[in-house]
Amino acid sequence: RTRDGSVSLSCSIGVAELTAGKGLDHLLAQADLALYHAKEGGRDKVSTPPSHEWIRGNARARNRVARSSKRPNRPPLDGDTGVSPQRV
């Protein structure tokens, strides 16, 4: 509550897991798709990456996957710390 009235917030969250052998670009692409999937589900949703069937049936999701595959390569994550050895 503020002095001018109430404020309403909503939050959608996309959650992805770093998989051995996959890079940061894959992780970010999966988190991006999960967020898009959560937003499509309505307000205040948390989602993991959607199924391949959902992506194939959703033109905007297919475009996101295509764009993410064209990103320049980033350095891999350090397996011990989860932090990139270089600043990205």
mmCIF file of N, CA, C and O in Angstrom:
data_model
loop_
_atom_site.group_PDB
_atom_site.id
_atom_site.type_symbol
_atom_site.label_atom_id
_atom_site.label_comp_id
_atom_site.label_asym_id
_atom_site.label_seq_id
_atom_site.Cartn_x
_atom_site.Cartn_y
_atom_site.Cartn_z
ATOM 1 N N ARG A 1 0.848 -1.173 0.000
ATOM 2 C CA ARG A 1 0.000 0.000 0.000
ATOM 3 C C ARG A 1 0.892 1.234 0.000
ATOM 4 O O ARG A 1 1.884 1.292 0.712
ATOM 5 N N THR A 2 0.524 2.199 -0.806
ATOM 6 C CA THR A 2 1.228 3.472 -0.846
ATOM 7 C C THR A 2 0.265 4.556 -0.411
ATOM 8 O O THR A 2 -0.927 4.317 -0.247
ATOM 9 N N ARG A 3 0.784 5.750 -0.254
ATOM 10 C CA ARG A 3 -0.122 6.842 0.151
ATOM 11 C C ARG A 3 -1.117 7.193 -0.953
ATOM 12 O O ARG A 3 -2.166 7.764 -0.697
ATOM 13 N N ASP A 4 -0.808 6.788 -2.200
ATOM 14 C CA ASP A 4 -1.707 7.054 -3.318
ATOM 15 C C ASP A 4 -2.669 5.908 -3.587
ATOM 16 O O ASP A 4 -3.515 5.995 -4.466
ATOM 17 N N GLY A 5 -2.553 4.819 -2.862
ATOM 18 C CA GLY A 5 -3.447 3.682 -3.064
ATOM 19 C C GLY A 5 -2.675 2.378 -3.107
ATOM 20 O O GLY A 5 -1.490 2.314 -2.811
ATOM 21 N N SER A 6 -3.371 1.349 -3.502
ATOM 22 C CA SER A 6 -2.774 0.022 -3.568
ATOM 23 C C SER A 6 -2.004 -0.174 -4.869
ATOM 24 O O SER A 6 -2.337 0.402 -5.892
ATOM 25 N N VAL A 7 -1.000 -1.028 -4.809
ATOM 26 C CA VAL A 7 -0.228 -1.415 -5.981
ATOM 27 C C VAL A 7 -0.362 -2.926 -6.125
ATOM 28 O O VAL A 7 -0.190 -3.665 -5.166
ATOM 29 N N SER A 8 -0.687 -3.362 -7.326
ATOM 30 C CA SER A 8 -0.829 -4.783 -7.584
ATOM 31 C C SER A 8 0.317 -5.244 -8.481
ATOM 32 O O SER A 8 0.628 -4.611 -9.481
ATOM 33 N N LEU A 9 0.961 -6.324 -8.083
ATOM 34 C CA LEU A 9 2.067 -6.878 -8.854
ATOM 35 C C LEU A 9 1.789 -8.336 -9.174
ATOM 36 O O LEU A 9 1.128 -9.032 -8.419
ATOM 37 N N SER A 10 2.317 -8.774 -10.301
ATOM 38 C CA SER A 10 2.295 -10.197 -10.612
ATOM 39 C C SER A 10 3.683 -10.580 -11.097
ATOM 40 O O SER A 10 4.475 -9.722 -11.500
ATOM 41 N N CYS A 11 3.982 -11.868 -11.043
ATOM 42 C CA CYS A 11 5.320 -12.314 -11.400
ATOM 43 C C CYS A 11 5.237 -13.683 -12.067
ATOM 44 O O CYS A 11 4.607 -14.588 -11.542
ATOM 45 N N SER A 12 5.850 -13.788 -13.236
ATOM 46 C CA SER A 12 5.985 -15.076 -13.905
ATOM 47 C C SER A 12 7.460 -15.428 -13.915
ATOM 48 O O SER A 12 8.312 -14.573 -14.149
ATOM 49 N N ILE A 13 7.771 -16.692 -13.662
ATOM 50 C CA ILE A 13 9.164 -17.116 -13.538
ATOM 51 C C ILE A 13 9.404 -18.347 -14.406
ATOM 52 O O ILE A 13 8.605 -19.279 -14.405
ATOM 53 N N GLY A 14 10.513 -18.322 -15.137
ATOM 54 C CA GLY A 14 10.951 -19.471 -15.915
ATOM 55 C C GLY A 14 12.168 -20.084 -15.252
ATOM 56 O O GLY A 14 13.132 -19.386 -14.951
ATOM 57 N N VAL A 15 12.124 -21.385 -15.006
ATOM 58 C CA VAL A 15 13.195 -22.082 -14.307
ATOM 59 C C VAL A 15 13.821 -23.108 -15.249
ATOM 60 O O VAL A 15 13.116 -23.860 -15.915
ATOM 61 N N ALA A 16 15.149 -23.104 -15.315
ATOM 62 C CA ALA A 16 15.861 -24.089 -16.140
ATOM 63 C C ALA A 16 17.024 -24.651 -15.341
ATOM 64 O O ALA A 16 17.511 -24.029 -14.400
ATOM 65 N N GLU A 17 17.460 -25.836 -15.730
ATOM 66 C CA GLU A 17 18.540 -26.526 -15.032
ATOM 67 C C GLU A 17 19.745 -26.646 -15.957
ATOM 68 O O GLU A 17 19.610 -26.994 -17.131
ATOM 69 N N LEU A 18 20.927 -26.351 -15.420
ATOM 70 C CA LEU A 18 22.159 -26.510 -16.183
ATOM 71 C C LEU A 18 22.446 -28.002 -16.315
ATOM 72 O O LEU A 18 22.514 -28.728 -15.334
ATOM 73 N N THR A 19 22.574 -28.454 -17.549
ATOM 74 C CA THR A 19 22.796 -29.863 -17.847
ATOM 75 C C THR A 19 24.254 -30.079 -18.231
ATOM 76 O O THR A 19 24.818 -29.287 -18.984
ATOM 77 N N ALA A 20 24.844 -31.148 -17.720
ATOM 78 C CA ALA A 20 26.232 -31.468 -18.065
ATOM 79 C C ALA A 20 26.372 -31.579 -19.578
ATOM 80 O O ALA A 20 25.534 -32.181 -20.244
ATOM 81 N N GLY A 21 27.411 -30.957 -20.108
ATOM 82 C CA GLY A 21 27.667 -31.007 -21.536
ATOM 83 C C GLY A 21 26.961 -29.934 -22.330
ATOM 84 O O GLY A 21 27.168 -29.809 -23.525
ATOM 85 N N LYS A 22 26.081 -29.185 -21.701
ATOM 86 C CA LYS A 22 25.367 -28.096 -22.371
ATOM 87 C C LYS A 22 25.957 -26.777 -21.883
ATOM 88 O O LYS A 22 26.372 -26.650 -20.753
ATOM 89 N N GLY A 23 25.966 -25.785 -22.721
ATOM 90 C CA GLY A 23 26.564 -24.508 -22.383
ATOM 91 C C GLY A 23 25.574 -23.511 -21.807
ATOM 92 O O GLY A 23 24.384 -23.786 -21.636
ATOM 93 N N LEU A 24 26.090 -22.337 -21.523
ATOM 94 C CA LEU A 24 25.293 -21.242 -20.973
ATOM 95 C C LEU A 24 24.198 -20.813 -21.934
ATOM 96 O O LEU A 24 23.087 -20.510 -21.519
ATOM 97 N N ASP A 25 24.490 -20.806 -23.239
ATOM 98 C CA ASP A 25 23.460 -20.433 -24.214
ATOM 99 C C ASP A 25 22.256 -21.355 -24.127
ATOM 100 O O ASP A 25 21.116 -20.908 -24.203
ATOM 101 N N HIS A 26 22.503 -22.649 -23.969
ATOM 102 C CA HIS A 26 21.401 -23.610 -23.853
ATOM 103 C C HIS A 26 20.598 -23.342 -22.586
ATOM 104 O O HIS A 26 19.361 -23.349 -22.612
ATOM 105 N N LEU A 27 21.289 -23.093 -21.485
ATOM 106 C CA LEU A 27 20.615 -22.792 -20.222
ATOM 107 C C LEU A 27 19.727 -21.555 -20.359
ATOM 108 O O LEU A 27 18.565 -21.558 -19.962
ATOM 109 N N LEU A 28 20.268 -20.495 -20.938
ATOM 110 C CA LEU A 28 19.498 -19.260 -21.096
ATOM 111 C C LEU A 28 18.325 -19.441 -22.052
ATOM 112 O O LEU A 28 17.238 -18.906 -21.823
ATOM 113 N N ALA A 29 18.534 -20.203 -23.118
ATOM 114 C CA ALA A 29 17.438 -20.461 -24.055
ATOM 115 C C ALA A 29 16.314 -21.242 -23.368
ATOM 116 O O ALA A 29 15.130 -20.950 -23.565
ATOM 117 N N GLN A 30 16.685 -22.226 -22.543
ATOM 118 C CA GLN A 30 15.687 -23.012 -21.825
ATOM 119 C C GLN A 30 14.933 -22.148 -20.804
ATOM 120 O O GLN A 30 13.716 -22.253 -20.668
ATOM 121 N N ALA A 31 15.654 -21.283 -20.104
ATOM 122 C CA ALA A 31 15.013 -20.382 -19.132
ATOM 123 C C ALA A 31 14.085 -19.404 -19.848
ATOM 124 O O ALA A 31 12.991 -19.100 -19.362
ATOM 125 N N ASP A 32 14.498 -18.929 -21.019
ATOM 126 C CA ASP A 32 13.676 -18.010 -21.808
ATOM 127 C C ASP A 32 12.382 -18.695 -22.240
ATOM 128 O O ASP A 32 11.286 -18.129 -22.115
ATOM 129 N N LEU A 33 12.489 -19.925 -22.748
ATOM 130 C CA LEU A 33 11.285 -20.661 -23.137
ATOM 131 C C LEU A 33 10.385 -20.943 -21.936
ATOM 132 O O LEU A 33 9.162 -20.857 -22.035
ATOM 133 N N ALA A 34 10.990 -21.258 -20.795
ATOM 134 C CA ALA A 34 10.202 -21.522 -19.584
ATOM 135 C C ALA A 34 9.446 -20.263 -19.153
ATOM 136 O O ALA A 34 8.276 -20.336 -18.771
ATOM 137 N N LEU A 35 10.096 -19.109 -19.243
ATOM 138 C CA LEU A 35 9.430 -17.854 -18.883
ATOM 139 C C LEU A 35 8.273 -17.569 -19.836
ATOM 140 O O LEU A 35 7.173 -17.202 -19.416
ATOM 141 N N TYR A 36 8.513 -17.753 -21.132
ATOM 142 C CA TYR A 36 7.458 -17.541 -22.114
ATOM 143 C C TYR A 36 6.286 -18.484 -21.846
ATOM 144 O O TYR A 36 5.126 -18.093 -21.901
ATOM 145 N N HIS A 37 6.584 -19.734 -21.519
ATOM 146 C CA HIS A 37 5.557 -20.725 -21.202
ATOM 147 C C HIS A 37 4.769 -20.305 -19.962
ATOM 148 O O HIS A 37 3.539 -20.432 -19.923
ATOM 149 N N ALA A 38 5.467 -19.795 -18.951
ATOM 150 C CA ALA A 38 4.791 -19.333 -17.728
ATOM 151 C C ALA A 38 3.865 -18.160 -18.031
ATOM 152 O O ALA A 38 2.731 -18.116 -17.544
ATOM 153 N N LYS A 39 4.318 -17.222 -18.837
ATOM 154 C CA LYS A 39 3.489 -16.063 -19.178
ATOM 155 C C LYS A 39 2.240 -16.472 -19.948
ATOM 156 O O LYS A 39 1.179 -15.892 -19.765
ATOM 157 N N GLU A 40 2.369 -17.469 -20.813
ATOM 158 C CA GLU A 40 1.200 -17.951 -21.557
ATOM 159 C C GLU A 40 0.193 -18.614 -20.626
ATOM 160 O O GLU A 40 -0.982 -18.673 -20.936
ATOM 161 N N GLY A 41 0.656 -19.131 -19.486
ATOM 162 C CA GLY A 41 -0.220 -19.815 -18.549
ATOM 163 C C GLY A 41 -1.032 -18.877 -17.673
ATOM 164 O O GLY A 41 -1.895 -19.321 -16.930
ATOM 165 N N GLY A 42 -0.755 -17.591 -17.720
ATOM 166 C CA GLY A 42 -1.473 -16.621 -16.900
ATOM 167 C C GLY A 42 -0.537 -15.935 -15.928
ATOM 168 O O GLY A 42 0.681 -16.105 -15.985
ATOM 169 N N ARG A 43 -1.094 -15.173 -15.042
ATOM 170 C CA ARG A 43 -0.286 -14.431 -14.072
ATOM 171 C C ARG A 43 0.171 -15.315 -12.925
ATOM 172 O O ARG A 43 -0.460 -16.309 -12.591
ATOM 173 N N ASP A 44 1.281 -14.891 -12.330
ATOM 174 C CA ASP A 44 1.811 -15.547 -11.131
ATOM 175 C C ASP A 44 2.058 -17.044 -11.344
ATOM 176 O O ASP A 44 1.650 -17.880 -10.545
ATOM 177 N N LYS A 45 2.744 -17.373 -12.422
ATOM 178 C CA LYS A 45 3.053 -18.767 -12.731
ATOM 179 C C LYS A 45 4.554 -18.990 -12.705
ATOM 180 O O LYS A 45 5.344 -18.104 -12.977
ATOM 181 N N VAL A 46 4.945 -20.205 -12.359
ATOM 182 C CA VAL A 46 6.330 -20.659 -12.441
ATOM 183 C C VAL A 46 6.324 -21.843 -13.382
ATOM 184 O O VAL A 46 5.478 -22.727 -13.265
ATOM 185 N N SER A 47 7.267 -21.865 -14.336
ATOM 186 C CA SER A 47 7.286 -22.940 -15.316
ATOM 187 C C SER A 47 8.701 -23.423 -15.580
ATOM 188 O O SER A 47 9.660 -22.667 -15.481
ATOM 189 N N THR A 48 8.806 -24.678 -15.924
ATOM 190 C CA THR A 48 10.044 -25.258 -16.438
ATOM 191 C C THR A 48 9.949 -25.224 -17.959
ATOM 192 O O THR A 48 8.893 -24.907 -18.513
ATOM 193 N N PRO A 49 11.031 -25.534 -18.668
ATOM 194 C CA PRO A 49 10.955 -25.510 -20.126
ATOM 195 C C PRO A 49 9.819 -26.408 -20.631
ATOM 196 O O PRO A 49 9.600 -27.499 -20.119
ATOM 197 N N PRO A 50 9.085 -25.940 -21.637
ATOM 198 C CA PRO A 50 7.947 -26.704 -22.153
ATOM 199 C C PRO A 50 8.393 -27.891 -23.006
ATOM 200 O O PRO A 50 9.558 -28.006 -23.394
ATOM 201 N N SER A 51 7.444 -28.734 -23.313
ATOM 202 C CA SER A 51 7.708 -29.916 -24.144
ATOM 203 C C SER A 51 8.018 -29.510 -25.578
ATOM 204 O O SER A 51 7.675 -28.412 -26.025
ATOM 205 N N HIS A 52 8.666 -30.413 -26.305
ATOM 206 C CA HIS A 52 8.957 -30.161 -27.717
ATOM 207 C C HIS A 52 7.666 -30.005 -28.511
ATOM 208 O O HIS A 52 7.612 -29.232 -29.463
ATOM 209 N N GLU A 53 6.624 -30.729 -28.113
ATOM 210 C CA GLU A 53 5.343 -30.616 -28.802
ATOM 211 C C GLU A 53 4.774 -29.203 -28.663
ATOM 212 O O GLU A 53 4.238 -28.644 -29.608
ATOM 213 N N TRP A 54 4.899 -28.617 -27.476
ATOM 214 C CA TRP A 54 4.404 -27.252 -27.258
ATOM 215 C C TRP A 54 5.190 -26.277 -28.117
ATOM 216 O O TRP A 54 4.618 -25.383 -28.724
ATOM 217 N N ILE A 55 6.498 -26.448 -28.185
ATOM 218 C CA ILE A 55 7.330 -25.554 -28.983
ATOM 219 C C ILE A 55 6.961 -25.669 -30.460
ATOM 220 O O ILE A 55 6.807 -24.661 -31.147
ATOM 221 N N ARG A 56 6.805 -26.911 -30.947
ATOM 222 C CA ARG A 56 6.444 -27.101 -32.360
ATOM 223 C C ARG A 56 5.102 -26.461 -32.684
ATOM 224 O O ARG A 56 4.897 -25.970 -33.789
ATOM 225 N N GLY A 57 4.170 -26.457 -31.751
ATOM 226 C CA GLY A 57 2.847 -25.885 -31.976
ATOM 227 C C GLY A 57 2.771 -24.393 -31.731
ATOM 228 O O GLY A 57 1.715 -23.789 -31.894
ATOM 229 N N ASN A 58 3.871 -23.772 -31.340
ATOM 230 C CA ASN A 58 3.852 -22.358 -30.984
ATOM 231 C C ASN A 58 4.896 -21.623 -31.828
ATOM 232 O O ASN A 58 6.094 -21.749 -31.594
ATOM 233 N N ALA A 59 4.433 -20.840 -32.790
ATOM 234 C CA ALA A 59 5.343 -20.158 -33.725
ATOM 235 C C ALA A 59 6.298 -19.212 -33.006
ATOM 236 O O ALA A 59 7.487 -19.152 -33.345
ATOM 237 N N ARG A 60 5.822 -18.472 -32.013
ATOM 238 C CA ARG A 60 6.695 -17.534 -31.302
ATOM 239 C C ARG A 60 7.792 -18.283 -30.547
ATOM 240 O O ARG A 60 8.938 -17.853 -30.505
ATOM 241 N N ALA A 61 7.456 -19.427 -29.974
ATOM 242 C CA ALA A 61 8.465 -20.223 -29.270
ATOM 243 C C ALA A 61 9.495 -20.758 -30.255
ATOM 244 O O ALA A 61 10.694 -20.756 -29.965
ATOM 245 N N ARG A 62 9.050 -21.211 -31.423
ATOM 246 C CA ARG A 62 9.990 -21.696 -32.440
ATOM 247 C C ARG A 62 10.956 -20.590 -32.850
ATOM 248 O O ARG A 62 12.147 -20.828 -33.041
ATOM 249 N N ASN A 63 10.450 -19.363 -32.978
ATOM 250 C CA ASN A 63 11.319 -18.228 -33.319
ATOM 251 C C ASN A 63 12.335 -17.967 -32.222
ATOM 252 O O ASN A 63 13.489 -17.646 -32.502
ATOM 253 N N ARG A 64 11.943 -18.109 -30.968
ATOM 254 C CA ARG A 64 12.885 -17.914 -29.857
ATOM 255 C C ARG A 64 13.993 -18.964 -29.898
ATOM 256 O O ARG A 64 15.150 -18.660 -29.664
ATOM 257 N N VAL A 65 13.629 -20.203 -30.196
ATOM 258 C CA VAL A 65 14.624 -21.265 -30.282
ATOM 259 C C VAL A 65 15.586 -20.971 -31.430
ATOM 260 O O VAL A 65 16.800 -21.098 -31.285
ATOM 261 N N ALA A 66 15.056 -20.552 -32.562
ATOM 262 C CA ALA A 66 15.903 -20.243 -33.718
ATOM 263 C C ALA A 66 16.856 -19.093 -33.414
ATOM 264 O O ALA A 66 18.042 -19.151 -33.745
ATOM 265 N N ARG A 67 16.362 -18.057 -32.747
ATOM 266 C CA ARG A 67 17.224 -16.907 -32.393
ATOM 267 C C ARG A 67 18.298 -17.317 -31.414
ATOM 268 O O ARG A 67 19.442 -16.888 -31.516
ATOM 269 N N SER A 68 17.958 -18.166 -30.443
ATOM 270 C CA SER A 68 18.943 -18.540 -29.430
ATOM 271 C C SER A 68 20.072 -19.365 -30.042
ATOM 272 O O SER A 68 21.201 -19.317 -29.560
ATOM 273 N N SER A 69 19.799 -20.102 -31.114
ATOM 274 C CA SER A 69 20.857 -20.900 -31.730
ATOM 275 C C SER A 69 21.821 -20.046 -32.543
ATOM 276 O O SER A 69 22.887 -20.499 -32.920
ATOM 277 N N LYS A 70 21.466 -18.780 -32.792
ATOM 278 C CA LYS A 70 22.325 -17.885 -33.572
ATOM 279 C C LYS A 70 23.164 -16.959 -32.692
ATOM 280 O O LYS A 70 23.903 -16.139 -33.189
ATOM 281 N N ARG A 71 23.033 -17.077 -31.366
ATOM 282 C CA ARG A 71 23.809 -16.223 -30.468
ATOM 283 C C ARG A 71 25.288 -16.593 -30.542
ATOM 284 O O ARG A 71 25.622 -17.758 -30.715
ATOM 285 N N PRO A 72 26.171 -15.602 -30.381
ATOM 286 C CA PRO A 72 27.599 -15.933 -30.373
ATOM 287 C C PRO A 72 27.929 -16.827 -29.182
ATOM 288 O O PRO A 72 27.268 -16.774 -28.145
ATOM 289 N N ASN A 73 28.935 -17.672 -29.354
ATOM 290 C CA ASN A 73 29.327 -18.582 -28.274
ATOM 291 C C ASN A 73 29.863 -17.812 -27.085
ATOM 292 O O ASN A 73 30.595 -16.843 -27.235
ATOM 293 N N ARG A 74 29.499 -18.271 -25.916
ATOM 294 C CA ARG A 74 29.997 -17.707 -24.664
ATOM 295 C C ARG A 74 30.918 -18.732 -24.029
ATOM 296 O O ARG A 74 30.813 -19.921 -24.313
ATOM 297 N N PRO A 75 31.806 -18.310 -23.148
ATOM 298 C CA PRO A 75 32.675 -19.279 -22.486
ATOM 299 C C PRO A 75 31.854 -20.241 -21.630
ATOM 300 O O PRO A 75 30.826 -19.864 -21.087
ATOM 301 N N PRO A 76 32.279 -21.503 -21.513
ATOM 302 C CA PRO A 76 31.520 -22.468 -20.703
ATOM 303 C C PRO A 76 31.589 -22.118 -19.221
ATOM 304 O O PRO A 76 32.507 -21.430 -18.782
ATOM 305 N N LEU A 77 30.622 -22.612 -18.475
ATOM 306 C CA LEU A 77 30.623 -22.398 -17.029
ATOM 307 C C LEU A 77 31.669 -23.277 -16.371
ATOM 308 O O LEU A 77 31.931 -24.390 -16.805
ATOM 309 N N ASP A 78 32.252 -22.771 -15.316
ATOM 310 C CA ASP A 78 33.176 -23.548 -14.499
ATOM 311 C C ASP A 78 32.331 -24.522 -13.687
ATOM 312 O O ASP A 78 31.456 -24.128 -12.933
ATOM 313 N N GLY A 79 32.587 -25.826 -13.841
ATOM 314 C CA GLY A 79 31.770 -26.850 -13.190
ATOM 315 C C GLY A 79 31.767 -26.785 -11.677
ATOM 316 O O GLY A 79 30.828 -27.214 -11.041
ATOM 317 N N ASP A 80 32.824 -26.248 -11.066
ATOM 318 C CA ASP A 80 32.880 -26.213 -9.606
ATOM 319 C C ASP A 80 32.095 -25.050 -9.013
ATOM 320 O O ASP A 80 31.448 -25.191 -7.999
ATOM 321 N N THR A 81 32.161 -23.895 -9.657
ATOM 322 C CA THR A 81 31.555 -22.709 -9.062
ATOM 323 C C THR A 81 30.265 -22.283 -9.736
ATOM 324 O O THR A 81 29.486 -21.541 -9.165
ATOM 325 N N GLY A 82 30.022 -22.759 -10.983
ATOM 326 C CA GLY A 82 28.846 -22.313 -11.705
ATOM 327 C C GLY A 82 28.999 -20.908 -12.235
ATOM 328 O O GLY A 82 28.052 -20.289 -12.679
ATOM 329 N N VAL A 83 30.214 -20.369 -12.197
ATOM 330 C CA VAL A 83 30.448 -19.004 -12.645
ATOM 331 C C VAL A 83 31.351 -19.049 -13.867
ATOM 332 O O VAL A 83 32.297 -19.829 -13.924
ATOM 333 N N SER A 84 31.041 -18.212 -14.835
ATOM 334 C CA SER A 84 31.848 -18.161 -16.045
ATOM 335 C C SER A 84 33.245 -17.677 -15.704
ATOM 336 O O SER A 84 33.428 -16.755 -14.906
ATOM 337 N N PRO A 85 34.308 -18.275 -16.290
ATOM 338 C CA PRO A 85 35.671 -17.842 -15.995
ATOM 339 C C PRO A 85 35.965 -16.442 -16.532
ATOM 340 O O PRO A 85 36.897 -15.798 -16.096
ATOM 341 N N GLN A 86 35.147 -15.970 -17.465
ATOM 342 C CA GLN A 86 35.288 -14.612 -17.985
ATOM 343 C C GLN A 86 33.974 -13.892 -17.746
ATOM 344 O O GLN A 86 32.925 -14.515 -17.705
ATOM 345 N N ARG A 87 34.041 -12.602 -17.617
ATOM 346 C CA ARG A 87 32.784 -11.859 -17.511
ATOM 347 C C ARG A 87 32.095 -11.846 -18.858
ATOM 348 O O ARG A 87 32.733 -11.640 -19.877
ATOM 349 N N VAL A 88 30.805 -12.077 -18.849
ATOM 350 C CA VAL A 88 30.028 -12.135 -20.091
ATOM 351 C C VAL A 88 29.320 -10.825 -20.270
ATOM 352 O O VAL A 88 28.781 -10.267 -19.393
#
